[in-house]
PDB file of C-alpha atoms in Angstrom:
ATOM      1  CA  MET Q   1      -0.148   0.110   0.064  1.00 61.00           C
ATOM      2  CA  SER Q   2       1.325   3.567  -1.024  1.00 71.00           C
ATOM      3  CA  ASN Q   3       2.617   5.923   1.439  1.00 76.00           C
ATOM      4  CA  ILE Q   4       1.711   8.845  -0.414  1.00 81.00           C
ATOM      5  CA  SER Q   5      -0.854  11.362   0.904  1.00 76.00           C
ATOM      6  CA  PHE Q   6      -1.858  14.848   0.389  1.00 77.00           C
ATOM      7  CA  ARG Q   7      -2.973  17.485   2.654  1.00 71.00           C
ATOM      8  CA  PRO Q   8      -4.744  20.840   2.003  1.00 73.00           C
ATOM      9  CA  ALA Q   9      -2.339  23.507   1.434  1.00 63.00           C
ATOM     10  CA  ASP Q  10      -3.699  25.468   4.231  1.00 64.00           C
ATOM     11  CA  SER Q  11      -2.458  23.389   6.428  1.00 62.00           C
ATOM     12  CA  PHE Q  12       1.142  24.005   5.723  1.00 60.00           C
ATOM     13  CA  THR Q  13       2.220  26.756   8.077  1.00 58.00           C
ATOM     14  CA  GLU Q  14       6.345  26.392   7.726  1.00 60.00           C
ATOM     15  CA  ARG Q  15       7.947  28.968   5.629  1.00 56.00           C
ATOM     16  CA  HIS Q  16       7.805  28.794   1.827  1.00 63.00           C
ATOM     17  CA  GLY Q  17      11.011  28.919  -0.093  1.00 76.00           C
ATOM     18  CA  LEU Q  18      12.331  32.583  -0.248  1.00 90.00           C
ATOM     19  CA  PHE Q  19      15.123  33.525  -2.362  1.00 94.00           C
ATOM     20  CA  VAL Q  20      16.245  37.177  -3.376  1.00 95.00           C
ATOM     21  CA  ALA Q  21      18.969  38.379  -5.688  1.00 95.00           C
ATOM     22  CA  LEU Q  22      20.145  42.074  -5.502  1.00 94.00           C
ATOM     23  CA  ALA Q  23      22.927  43.254  -7.723  1.00 93.00           C
ATOM     24  CA  GLY Q  24      25.130  46.674  -7.874  1.00 91.00           C
ATOM     25  CA  GLY Q  25      28.049  48.267  -8.898  1.00 87.00           C
ATOM     26  CA  THR Q  26      30.959  49.275  -6.699  1.00 85.00           C
ATOM     27  CA  ASN Q  27      29.713  51.466  -3.833  1.00 84.00           C
ATOM     28  CA  SER Q  28      26.207  50.892  -4.601  1.00 87.00           C
ATOM     29  CA  GLY Q  29      25.803  49.412  -0.863  1.00 89.00           C
ATOM     30  CA  LYS Q  30      24.543  46.028  -1.968  1.00 92.00           C
ATOM     31  CA  THR Q  31      26.352  44.248   1.045  1.00 93.00           C
ATOM     32  CA  TYR Q  32      24.609  46.665   3.397  1.00 93.00           C
ATOM     33  CA  SER Q  33      21.534  46.269   1.878  1.00 94.00           C
ATOM     34  CA  ALA Q  34      21.726  42.441   1.687  1.00 95.00           C
ATOM     35  CA  LEU Q  35      22.619  42.426   5.507  1.00 94.00           C
ATOM     36  CA  ARG Q  36      19.253  44.937   6.227  1.00 93.00           C
ATOM     37  CA  LEU Q  37      17.127  42.739   4.143  1.00 94.00           C
ATOM     38  CA  ALA Q  38      18.387  39.552   5.745  1.00 94.00           C
ATOM     39  CA  ARG Q  39      17.692  41.352   9.154  1.00 94.00           C
ATOM     40  CA  GLY Q  40      14.341  42.058   8.484  1.00 93.00           C
ATOM     41  CA  ILE Q  41      13.646  38.462   6.970  1.00 93.00           C
ATOM     42  CA  ALA Q  42      15.234  36.585  10.124  1.00 92.00           C
ATOM     43  CA  GLY Q  43      13.518  39.418  12.534  1.00 89.00           C
ATOM     44  CA  PRO Q  44      15.456  41.063  15.334  1.00 87.00           C
ATOM     45  CA  SER Q  45      16.795  37.855  17.028  1.00 87.00           C
ATOM     46  CA  GLY Q  46      16.910  35.630  14.204  1.00 92.00           C
ATOM     47  CA  LYS Q  47      20.191  34.048  13.363  1.00 94.00           C
ATOM     48  CA  ILE Q  48      21.958  35.137  10.266  1.00 95.00           C
ATOM     49  CA  ALA Q  49      24.738  33.041   8.604  1.00 96.00           C
ATOM     50  CA  VAL Q  50      26.866  35.111   5.834  1.00 96.00           C
ATOM     51  CA  ALA Q  51      29.204  33.122   3.154  1.00 96.00           C
ATOM     52  CA  ASP Q  52      31.835  35.606   2.414  1.00 95.00           C
ATOM     53  CA  THR Q  53      33.669  34.837  -0.840  1.00 95.00           C
ATOM     54  CA  GLU Q  54      35.618  37.956  -0.934  1.00 92.00           C
ATOM     55  CA  GLY Q  55      38.094  37.627   1.702  1.00 90.00           C
ATOM     56  CA  GLY Q  56      36.341  38.851   4.651  1.00 89.00           C
ATOM     57  CA  ARG Q  57      34.873  42.230   3.173  1.00 89.00           C
ATOM     58  CA  THR Q  58      31.662  41.589   5.457  1.00 92.00           C
ATOM     59  CA  LEU Q  59      33.238  41.829   8.508  1.00 93.00           C
ATOM     60  CA  HIS Q  60      33.715  45.907   8.038  1.00 91.00           C
ATOM     61  CA  LEU Q  61      29.944  45.700   8.924  1.00 92.00           C
ATOM     62  CA  LYS Q  62      30.106  43.330  11.936  1.00 91.00           C
ATOM     63  CA  LYS Q  63      29.298  46.608  14.315  1.00 91.00           C
ATOM     64  CA  ASP Q  64      26.196  47.372  12.391  1.00 90.00           C
ATOM     65  CA  PHE Q  65      24.599  43.698  12.198  1.00 92.00           C
ATOM     66  CA  ARG Q  66      24.724  40.519  14.201  1.00 92.00           C
ATOM     67  CA  PHE Q  67      25.812  37.513  11.952  1.00 95.00           C
ATOM     68  CA  ASP Q  68      28.017  34.186  11.872  1.00 95.00           C
ATOM     69  CA  VAL Q  69      30.344  34.198   9.014  1.00 95.00           C
ATOM     70  CA  MET Q  70      32.315  31.723   6.868  1.00 95.00           C
ATOM     71  CA  MET Q  71      35.262  32.824   4.624  1.00 94.00           C
ATOM     72  CA  PHE Q  72      34.389  30.843   1.509  1.00 93.00           C
ATOM     73  CA  ASP Q  73      37.936  30.460  -0.138  1.00 93.00           C
ATOM     74  CA  PRO Q  74      38.457  29.183  -3.850  1.00 93.00           C
ATOM     75  CA  PRO Q  75      37.651  26.938  -5.398  1.00 94.00           C
ATOM     76  CA  HIS Q  76      34.551  28.327  -6.338  1.00 96.00           C
ATOM     77  CA  ARG Q  77      32.749  25.284  -7.394  1.00 96.00           C
ATOM     78  CA  PRO Q  78      29.138  25.286  -7.642  1.00 96.00           C
ATOM     79  CA  GLU Q  79      28.641  22.074  -5.346  1.00 96.00           C
ATOM     80  CA  ARG Q  80      30.335  24.189  -2.691  1.00 96.00           C
ATOM     81  CA  TYR Q  81      27.773  26.766  -2.700  1.00 97.00           C
ATOM     82  CA  ALA Q  82      25.219  24.330  -2.577  1.00 96.00           C
ATOM     83  CA  GLU Q  83      26.922  22.458   0.575  1.00 96.00           C
ATOM     84  CA  ALA Q  84      27.434  25.885   2.329  1.00 96.00           C
ATOM     85  CA  ALA Q  85      23.373  26.307   2.168  1.00 96.00           C
ATOM     86  CA  ARG Q  86      22.349  22.914   3.186  1.00 96.00           C
ATOM     87  CA  ALA Q  87      24.856  23.516   6.168  1.00 96.00           C
ATOM     88  CA  ALA Q  88      23.316  26.715   7.266  1.00 95.00           C
ATOM     89  CA  GLU Q  89      20.039  25.128   6.956  1.00 95.00           C
ATOM     90  CA  ASP Q  90      21.072  22.144   9.174  1.00 94.00           C
ATOM     91  CA  ALA Q  91      22.725  24.549  11.837  1.00 95.00           C
ATOM     92  CA  GLY Q  92      19.475  26.072  12.125  1.00 93.00           C
ATOM     93  CA  TYR Q  93      19.875  29.567  10.586  1.00 95.00           C
ATOM     94  CA  ASP Q  94      16.981  31.850   9.871  1.00 94.00           C
ATOM     95  CA  VAL Q  95      18.609  33.186   6.709  1.00 95.00           C
ATOM     96  CA  LEU Q  96      21.754  33.085   4.775  1.00 97.00           C
ATOM     97  CA  VAL Q  97      23.466  35.802   2.830  1.00 97.00           C
ATOM     98  CA  ILE Q  98      26.200  34.987  -0.044  1.00 97.00           C
ATOM     99  CA  ASP Q  99      28.520  37.779  -0.532  1.00 93.00           C
ATOM    100  CA  SER Q 100      29.363  37.925  -3.322  1.00 90.00           C
ATOM    101  CA  PHE Q 101      27.567  34.905  -5.315  1.00 96.00           C
ATOM    102  CA  SER Q 102      29.257  36.269  -8.376  1.00 96.00           C
ATOM    103  CA  MET Q 103      32.206  34.405  -7.603  1.00 96.00           C
ATOM    104  CA  GLU Q 104      30.639  31.168  -8.443  1.00 97.00           C
ATOM    105  CA  TRP Q 105      30.632  32.534 -11.898  1.00 96.00           C
ATOM    106  CA  VAL Q 106      33.728  34.352 -12.209  1.00 95.00           C
ATOM    107  CA  GLY Q 107      35.574  33.611  -9.227  1.00 94.00           C
ATOM    108  CA  LEU Q 108      38.824  31.317  -9.159  1.00 95.00           C
ATOM    109  CA  GLY Q 109      37.533  27.630  -9.946  1.00 95.00           C
ATOM    110  CA  GLY Q 110      34.253  29.031 -10.559  1.00 95.00           C
ATOM    111  CA  VAL Q 111      32.253  28.209 -13.499  1.00 95.00           C
ATOM    112  CA  LEU Q 112      34.004  30.251 -16.094  1.00 95.00           C
ATOM    113  CA  ASP Q 113      37.433  29.208 -15.027  1.00 95.00           C
ATOM    114  CA  TRP Q 114      36.044  25.568 -14.955  1.00 94.00           C
ATOM    115  CA  GLN Q 115      35.060  25.967 -18.583  1.00 94.00           C
ATOM    116  CA  ALA Q 116      38.630  27.406 -19.416  1.00 94.00           C
ATOM    117  CA  GLU Q 117      40.192  24.461 -17.611  1.00 93.00           C
ATOM    118  CA  GLU Q 118      38.160  22.108 -19.768  1.00 92.00           C
ATOM    119  CA  PHE Q 119      38.544  23.626 -22.958  1.00 92.00           C
ATOM    120  CA  GLU Q 120      42.404  23.557 -22.278  1.00 91.00           C
ATOM    121  CA  ARG Q 121      42.211  19.900 -21.282  1.00 91.00           C
ATOM    122  CA  MET Q 122      40.321  18.910 -24.765  1.00 89.00           C
ATOM    123  CA  GLY Q 123      42.891  20.528 -26.755  1.00 88.00           C
ATOM    124  CA  SER Q 124      41.746  24.306 -26.936  1.00 83.00           C
ATOM    125  CA  ARG Q 125      39.987  23.418 -30.160  1.00 86.00           C
ATOM    126  CA  GLU Q 126      36.712  25.261 -31.671  1.00 86.00           C
ATOM    127  CA  ALA Q 127      35.463  21.854 -32.320  1.00 86.00           C
ATOM    128  CA  VAL Q 128      35.311  21.172 -28.430  1.00 86.00           C
ATOM    129  CA  LYS Q 129      34.260  24.573 -27.181  1.00 88.00           C
ATOM    130  CA  LEU Q 130      30.780  23.452 -26.448  1.00 91.00           C
ATOM    131  CA  ALA Q 131      31.523  19.987 -24.973  1.00 92.00           C
ATOM    132  CA  SER Q 132      33.705  22.041 -22.571  1.00 93.00           C
ATOM    133  CA  TRP Q 133      30.876  23.667 -21.075  1.00 93.00           C
ATOM    134  CA  ILE Q 134      29.179  20.377 -20.217  1.00 94.00           C
ATOM    135  CA  LYS Q 135      30.717  19.713 -16.615  1.00 94.00           C
ATOM    136  CA  PRO Q 136      30.653  23.365 -15.296  1.00 95.00           C
ATOM    137  CA  LYS Q 137      26.962  24.112 -16.625  1.00 94.00           C
ATOM    138  CA  MET Q 138      25.875  20.692 -15.078  1.00 96.00           C
ATOM    139  CA  ALA Q 139      27.195  21.521 -12.035  1.00 95.00           C
ATOM    140  CA  HIS Q 140      25.418  24.990 -11.860  1.00 95.00           C
ATOM    141  CA  LYS Q 141      22.278  23.410 -12.666  1.00 94.00           C
ATOM    142  CA  SER Q 142      22.787  20.718  -9.889  1.00 95.00           C
ATOM    143  CA  MET Q 143      23.499  23.925  -7.481  1.00 95.00           C
ATOM    144  CA  VAL Q 144      20.404  25.835  -8.544  1.00 94.00           C
ATOM    145  CA  TYR Q 145      18.292  22.661  -7.945  1.00 93.00           C
ATOM    146  CA  SER Q 146      19.673  22.180  -4.387  1.00 93.00           C
ATOM    147  CA  PHE Q 147      18.844  25.868  -3.453  1.00 93.00           C
ATOM    148  CA  LEU Q 148      15.217  25.435  -4.311  1.00 90.00           C
ATOM    149  CA  GLN Q 149      15.148  22.443  -2.131  1.00 90.00           C
ATOM    150  CA  ARG Q 150      15.943  24.776   0.944  1.00 92.00           C
ATOM    151  CA  ARG Q 151      13.443  26.203   3.326  1.00 91.00           C
ATOM    152  CA  MET Q 152      15.642  28.704   4.580  1.00 93.00           C
ATOM    153  CA  PRO Q 153      15.517  32.092   2.839  1.00 95.00           C
ATOM    154  CA  ILE Q 154      18.665  32.846   1.044  1.00 96.00           C
ATOM    155  CA  VAL Q 155      19.969  36.237   0.031  1.00 97.00           C
ATOM    156  CA  PHE Q 156      22.501  36.485  -3.004  1.00 97.00           C
ATOM    157  CA  SER Q 157      24.319  39.480  -3.178  1.00 95.00           C
ATOM    158  CA  MET Q 158      25.899  40.080  -6.520  1.00 95.00           C
ATOM    159  CA  ARG Q 159      28.207  42.400  -8.301  1.00 93.00           C
ATOM    160  CA  ALA Q 160      27.083  44.574 -11.381  1.00 91.00           C
ATOM    161  CA  GLU Q 161      29.063  45.634 -14.347  1.00 89.00           C
ATOM    162  CA  GLU Q 162      28.594  47.907 -17.282  1.00 84.00           C
ATOM    163  CA  LYS Q 163      28.438  46.369 -20.667  1.00 78.00           C
ATOM    164  CA  ALA Q 164      27.847  47.596 -24.165  1.00 71.00           C
ATOM    165  CA  ALA Q 165      24.238  46.903 -25.613  1.00 67.00           C
ATOM    166  CA  LYS Q 166      23.281  47.217 -29.173  1.00 65.00           C
ATOM    167  CA  VAL Q 167      19.880  48.794 -29.535  1.00 63.00           C
ATOM    168  CA  GLY Q 168      19.168  49.117 -33.273  1.00 66.00           C
ATOM    169  CA  SER Q 169      21.949  51.143 -35.112  1.00 70.00           C
ATOM    170  CA  ASN Q 170      22.807  52.500 -31.825  1.00 74.00           C
ATOM    171  CA  VAL Q 171      25.252  51.129 -28.954  1.00 72.00           C
ATOM    172  CA  LYS Q 172      25.004  52.068 -25.306  1.00 72.00           C
ATOM    173  CA  SER Q 173      25.792  50.829 -22.054  1.00 74.00           C
ATOM    174  CA  GLU Q 174      23.644  49.054 -19.463  1.00 79.00           C
ATOM    175  CA  TRP Q 175      24.191  47.498 -16.051  1.00 84.00           C
ATOM    176  CA  ALA Q 176      23.997  43.804 -15.547  1.00 88.00           C
ATOM    177  CA  PRO Q 177      24.537  41.443 -12.670  1.00 91.00           C
ATOM    178  CA  ILE Q 178      27.757  39.161 -12.897  1.00 92.00           C
ATOM    179  CA  CYS Q 179      26.470  35.674 -12.988  1.00 94.00           C
ATOM    180  CA  ASN Q 180      24.694  33.148 -14.846  1.00 92.00           C
ATOM    181  CA  LYS Q 181      22.074  35.158 -17.000  1.00 88.00           C
ATOM    182  CA  ALA Q 182      19.271  32.792 -16.265  1.00 90.00           C
ATOM    183  CA  PHE Q 183      19.892  32.781 -12.517  1.00 92.00           C
ATOM    184  CA  PRO Q 184      18.120  36.150 -11.532  1.00 91.00           C
ATOM    185  CA  PHE Q 185      14.773  34.671 -13.026  1.00 88.00           C
ATOM    186  CA  GLU Q 186      15.470  31.266 -10.852  1.00 89.00           C
ATOM    187  CA  VAL Q 187      14.981  33.333  -7.666  1.00 92.00           C
ATOM    188  CA  THR Q 188      11.636  34.623  -5.967  1.00 91.00           C
ATOM    189  CA  VAL Q 189      12.718  38.248  -6.318  1.00 93.00           C
ATOM    190  CA  SER Q 190      15.763  39.995  -8.323  1.00 92.00           C
ATOM    191  CA  PHE Q 191      16.492  43.717  -8.835  1.00 92.00           C
ATOM    192  CA  MET Q 192      19.437  46.066  -9.330  1.00 92.00           C
ATOM    193  CA  LEU Q 193      20.676  48.845  -7.046  1.00 92.00           C
ATOM    194  CA  LYS Q 194      20.940  52.541  -8.464  1.00 89.00           C
ATOM    195  CA  GLN Q 195      24.789  52.956  -9.065  1.00 83.00           C
ATOM    196  CA  ASP Q 196      24.628  56.436  -7.813  1.00 79.00           C
ATOM    197  CA  ARG Q 197      22.622  56.061  -4.715  1.00 83.00           C
ATOM    198  CA  GLN Q 198      23.549  53.431  -2.187  1.00 87.00           C
ATOM    199  CA  GLY Q 199      20.616  51.085  -1.316  1.00 87.00           C
ATOM    200  CA  MET Q 200      18.053  52.399  -3.753  1.00 90.00           C
ATOM    201  CA  ILE Q 201      16.103  49.789  -5.746  1.00 91.00           C
ATOM    202  CA  ASP Q 202      16.410  50.836  -9.493  1.00 90.00           C
ATOM    203  CA  LEU Q 203      13.647  48.913 -11.518  1.00 87.00           C
ATOM    204  CA  SER Q 204      14.606  50.948 -14.628  1.00 83.00           C
ATOM    205  CA  LEU Q 205      17.181  48.188 -14.941  1.00 83.00           C
ATOM    206  CA  PRO Q 206      16.130  44.069 -15.561  1.00 83.00           C
ATOM    207  CA  HIS Q 207      14.300  42.807 -12.602  1.00 88.00           C
ATOM    208  CA  LYS Q 208      11.911  39.879 -11.723  1.00 88.00           C
ATOM    209  CA  MET Q 209       8.908  41.119  -9.803  1.00 83.00           C
ATOM    210  CA  GLU Q 210       5.722  38.919  -9.760  1.00 77.00           C
ATOM    211  CA  GLY Q 211       2.328  39.566  -8.197  1.00 74.00           C
ATOM    212  CA  ILE Q 212       2.446  40.857  -4.695  1.00 81.00           C
ATOM    213  CA  HIS Q 213       6.011  41.830  -4.892  1.00 86.00           C
ATOM    214  CA  ARG Q 214       5.613  44.529  -7.064  1.00 82.00           C
ATOM    215  CA  GLY Q 215       3.924  46.304  -4.184  1.00 81.00           C
ATOM    216  CA  MET Q 216       6.600  45.906  -1.677  1.00 86.00           C
ATOM    217  CA  PHE Q 217       9.583  46.953  -4.056  1.00 88.00           C
ATOM    218  CA  ARG Q 218       9.020  50.230  -5.731  1.00 86.00           C
ATOM    219  CA  ASP Q 219      11.460  51.845  -8.096  1.00 86.00           C
ATOM    220  CA  GLY Q 220      13.555  54.439  -5.774  1.00 87.00           C
ATOM    221  CA  ASP Q 221      13.031  52.707  -2.347  1.00 87.00           C
ATOM    222  CA  GLN Q 222      15.808  52.650   0.044  1.00 89.00           C
ATOM    223  CA  LEU Q 223      16.083  48.787   0.756  1.00 90.00           C
ATOM    224  CA  SER Q 224      15.246  48.214   4.389  1.00 90.00           C
ATOM    225  CA  GLU Q 225      14.378  45.748   7.413  1.00 91.00           C
ATOM    226  CA  GLU Q 226      10.822  46.506   6.680  1.00 90.00           C
ATOM    227  CA  HIS Q 227      11.043  45.010   2.602  1.00 92.00           C
ATOM    228  CA  GLY Q 228      12.498  41.531   4.361  1.00 92.00           C
ATOM    229  CA  ALA Q 229       9.999  41.324   7.123  1.00 91.00           C
ATOM    230  CA  GLN Q 230       7.164  41.811   4.344  1.00 89.00           C
ATOM    231  CA  LEU Q 231       8.653  38.890   2.298  1.00 90.00           C
ATOM    232  CA  ALA Q 232       8.713  36.959   5.587  1.00 89.00           C
ATOM    233  CA  ALA Q 233       5.390  37.538   6.204  1.00 87.00           C
ATOM    234  CA  TRP Q 234       4.651  36.588   2.665  1.00 87.00           C
ATOM    235  CA  ALA Q 235       6.460  33.434   2.757  1.00 86.00           C
ATOM    236  CA  ARG Q 236       4.627  32.383   5.952  1.00 82.00           C
ATOM    237  CA  GLY Q 237       1.356  32.830   4.174  1.00 78.00           C
ATOM    238  CA  GLU Q 238       0.504  35.918   6.526  1.00 75.00           C
ATOM    239  CA  ILE Q 239       0.127  38.445   3.610  1.00 64.00           C
ATOM    240  CA  HIS Q 240      -2.268  37.866   0.608  1.00 55.00           C
ATOM    241  CA  GLY Q 241      -3.376  40.163  -2.077  1.00 49.00           C
ATOM    242  CA  GLN Q 242      -1.546  43.261  -3.533  1.00 47.00           C
ATOM    243  CA  PRO Q 243      -0.338  45.706  -1.291  1.00 46.00           C
ATOM    244  CA  SER Q 244      -0.875  49.390  -2.830  1.00 42.00           C
ATOM    245  CA  ALA Q 245       1.608  52.083  -3.540  1.00 42.00           C
ATOM    246  CA  GLY Q 246       1.038  53.437   0.087  1.00 43.00           C
ATOM    247  CA  ALA Q 247       2.649  50.587   1.687  1.00 47.00           C
ATOM    248  CA  GLY Q 248       6.018  51.872   1.718  1.00 56.00           C
ATOM    249  CA  PRO Q 249       8.978  53.394   4.321  1.00 55.00           C
ATOM    250  CA  ASP Q 250       6.253  56.489   5.210  1.00 66.00           C
ATOM    251  CA  VAL Q 251       3.775  54.020   6.285  1.00 75.00           C
ATOM    252  CA  ALA Q 252       6.154  51.765   8.389  1.00 74.00           C
ATOM    253  CA  ALA Q 253       7.392  54.986  10.148  1.00 75.00           C
ATOM    254  CA  GLN Q 254       3.657  55.953  11.015  1.00 78.00           C
ATOM    255  CA  VAL Q 255       2.800  52.357  12.317  1.00 82.00           C
ATOM    256  CA  PHE Q 256       6.020  52.661  14.454  1.00 80.00           C
ATOM    257  CA  GLU Q 257       4.982  55.640  16.157  1.00 82.00           C
ATOM    258  CA  GLU Q 258       1.812  54.257  16.657  1.00 84.00           C
ATOM    259  CA  ALA Q 259       3.396  51.102  18.341  1.00 86.00           C
ATOM    260  CA  ALA Q 260       5.884  53.317  20.351  1.00 85.00           C
ATOM    261  CA  ALA Q 261       3.121  55.403  21.780  1.00 85.00           C
ATOM    262  CA  ALA Q 262       1.967  52.451  23.137  1.00 86.00           C
ATOM    263  CA  ALA Q 263       5.045  51.165  24.404  1.00 87.00           C
ATOM    264  CA  ARG Q 264       5.909  54.285  26.102  1.00 85.00           C
ATOM    265  CA  GLN Q 265       3.079  53.673  28.330  1.00 83.00           C
ATOM    266  CA  GLY Q 266       4.331  50.343  29.514  1.00 85.00           C
ATOM    267  CA  LYS Q 267       4.026  46.477  29.115  1.00 87.00           C
ATOM    268  CA  ASP Q 268       0.529  46.010  29.433  1.00 86.00           C
ATOM    269  CA  ALA Q 269      -0.357  48.980  27.212  1.00 86.00           C
ATOM    270  CA  PHE Q 270       1.955  47.524  24.498  1.00 88.00           C
ATOM    271  CA  THR Q 271       0.697  43.803  24.716  1.00 88.00           C
ATOM    272  CA  ALA Q 272      -2.595  45.401  24.483  1.00 87.00           C
ATOM    273  CA  TRP Q 273      -1.761  47.088  21.230  1.00 87.00           C
ATOM    274  CA  TRP Q 274       0.199  43.850  19.908  1.00 88.00           C
ATOM    275  CA  ASN Q 275      -2.823  41.864  20.329  1.00 86.00           C
ATOM    276  CA  GLY Q 276      -5.636  44.442  19.262  1.00 86.00           C
ATOM    277  CA  PRO Q 277      -4.803  47.316  16.659  1.00 85.00           C
ATOM    278  CA  GLY Q 278      -1.411  45.545  15.854  1.00 83.00           C
ATOM    279  CA  LYS Q 279      -3.166  42.701  14.109  1.00 83.00           C
ATOM    280  CA  GLU Q 280      -4.841  45.365  11.976  1.00 84.00           C
ATOM    281  CA  SER Q 281      -3.624  46.069   8.409  1.00 79.00           C
ATOM    282  CA  ALA Q 282      -1.685  48.704   8.270  1.00 77.00           C
ATOM    283  CA  PRO Q 283      -3.053  51.896   5.789  1.00 75.00           C
ATOM    284  CA  GLY Q 284      -2.743  50.790   2.166  1.00 68.00           C
ATOM    285  CA  THR Q 285      -2.002  47.375   2.521  1.00 67.00           C
ATOM    286  CA  GLU Q 286      -3.130  44.011   3.370  1.00 64.00           C
ATOM    287  CA  THR Q 287       0.372  43.747   5.746  1.00 71.00           C
ATOM    288  CA  SER Q 288      -0.423  43.501   9.532  1.00 77.00           C
ATOM    289  CA  LYS Q 289       0.945  46.572  11.565  1.00 82.00           C
ATOM    290  CA  ARG Q 290       2.758  44.288  13.914  1.00 79.00           C
ATOM    291  CA  VAL Q 291       4.745  42.587  10.654  1.00 78.00           C
ATOM    292  CA  LEU Q 292       5.740  46.133   9.936  1.00 76.00           C
ATOM    293  CA  VAL Q 293       7.199  47.036  13.212  1.00 78.00           C
ATOM    294  CA  ASN Q 294       9.119  43.804  13.859  1.00 73.00           C
ATOM    295  CA  PRO Q 295      12.277  44.789  12.612  1.00 65.00           C
ATOM    296  CA  ARG Q 296      12.666  47.503  15.310  1.00 74.00           C
ATOM    297  CA  ARG Q 297      11.179  45.662  18.344  1.00 75.00           C
ATOM    298  CA  PRO Q 298      14.563  46.116  20.305  1.00 74.00           C
ATOM    299  CA  GLU Q 299      13.720  49.818  20.141  1.00 78.00           C
ATOM    300  CA  LEU Q 300      10.219  49.213  21.205  1.00 84.00           C
ATOM    301  CA  GLN Q 301      11.417  46.645  24.224  1.00 83.00           C
ATOM    302  CA  ALA Q 302      13.669  49.675  25.346  1.00 82.00           C
ATOM    303  CA  MET Q 303      10.805  52.026  25.630  1.00 84.00           C
ATOM    304  CA  VAL Q 304       8.547  49.203  27.738  1.00 87.00           C
ATOM    305  CA  GLU Q 305      11.477  48.814  29.834  1.00 84.00           C
ATOM    306  CA  VAL Q 306      12.000  52.703  30.460  1.00 80.00           C
ATOM    307  CA  ALA Q 307       8.223  53.076  31.169  1.00 81.00           C
ATOM    308  CA  GLU Q 308       8.233  50.095  33.653  1.00 80.00           C
ATOM    309  CA  ASN Q 309      11.488  51.098  35.103  1.00 78.00           C
ATOM    310  CA  PRO Q 310      12.468  54.751  34.911  1.00 66.00           C
ATOM    311  CA  THR Q 311      15.700  54.674  36.787  1.00 57.00           C
ATOM    312  CA  GLY Q 312      16.617  51.307  35.179  1.00 54.00           C
ATOM    313  CA  PRO Q 313      19.590  51.062  32.884  1.00 46.00           C
ATOM    314  CA  ALA Q 314      17.532  51.116  29.838  1.00 42.00           C
ATOM    315  CA  ALA Q 315      16.686  54.542  30.722  1.00 41.00           C
ATOM    316  CA  ASN Q 316      20.244  55.615  29.905  1.00 40.00           C
ATOM    317  CA  ASP Q 317      21.010  53.074  27.399  1.00 38.00           C
ATOM    318  CA  ASP Q 318      20.143  54.364  23.557  1.00 35.00           C
ATOM    319  CA  ASP Q 319      21.371  50.797  22.167  1.00 33.00           C
ATOM    320  CA  PHE Q 320      19.538  48.660  24.611  1.00 32.00           C
ATOM    321  CA  PRO Q 321      19.979  45.276  22.828  1.00 33.00           C
ATOM    322  CA  GLY Q 322      16.513  43.342  24.467  1.00 36.00           C
ATOM    323  CA  THR Q 323      13.595  41.712  22.901  1.00 38.00           C
ATOM    324  CA  LEU Q 324       9.997  41.902  23.749  1.00 41.00           C
ATOM    325  CA  PRO Q 325       8.558  38.654  25.621  1.00 36.00           C
ATOM    326  CA  GLY Q 326       7.236  35.860  23.356  1.00 38.00           C
ATOM    327  CA  ARG Q 327       7.716  34.948  19.709  1.00 36.00           C
ATOM    328  CA  ALA Q 328       8.307  37.480  17.488  1.00 36.00           C
ATOM    329  CA  GLU Q 329       5.438  36.722  14.943  1.00 38.00           C
ATOM    330  CA  GLY Q 330       3.576  38.608  12.168  1.00 37.00           C
TER     331      GLY Q 330
END
């Protein structure tokens, strides 16, 4: 007798797969933005893993974010990226950031390097050029399929470069992520950052946005923890429908002030807000208010502590690191 069974889709409460790719040129703020997005996805107390492929560049941000890091040294074979993602998920991390994922394609021992090795091994003849791609491209595909099996969210931070593109009889320059050209369309959401404004989303360049995500990520938005929190809520099945264009950082700031007003009155008042108005949808969106304030819960905790104990340490500590009692839920 078969052990195969089916269940109603709404009985699954665990997180769906969530994969985000962001790309930008030098000084576009991609690493900082990727970590902000990861913090929003993981929540204020969630665990972030970082696979650093560029000699420890992410360590420059260790004072701004809490994360565990592995130094991903060459060779940059695709299967090693799949192994790193599997290891992070098995270790219980809430989100993995790979910075920079471009190394899988252009790094020492990466796909392009591997193809060049194969081409030379086969005799460097034009007749074997296609065959030299077989092993590296199959390994790349296997890595992508492995990623799609992960239930832990992954943020892929990628370098971008300016390329010449022919449009009719004219040649113009445009920016493109450094990776397999199909990869940005394999993930849940992908987009570029503006080259002249750090951390700003640029939807004038190639991107992938479908359905509800078009309302979450808008051209010119400063990428923030709020974007990550909304993505995480969507992945848990807590956001349905299409947020309106008003569901952005201004609305998040407005909702935070509402939550802060309750927090300044103490624990009971904030708990009442969290379990009452906090469950309501934020203006112009179907996202609950507490989903929007989740990334700033430590600040709310500090306000609660000050209200409960005006002479305690939190009253004089602007960086109070505590978290509110209970689960940080949406």
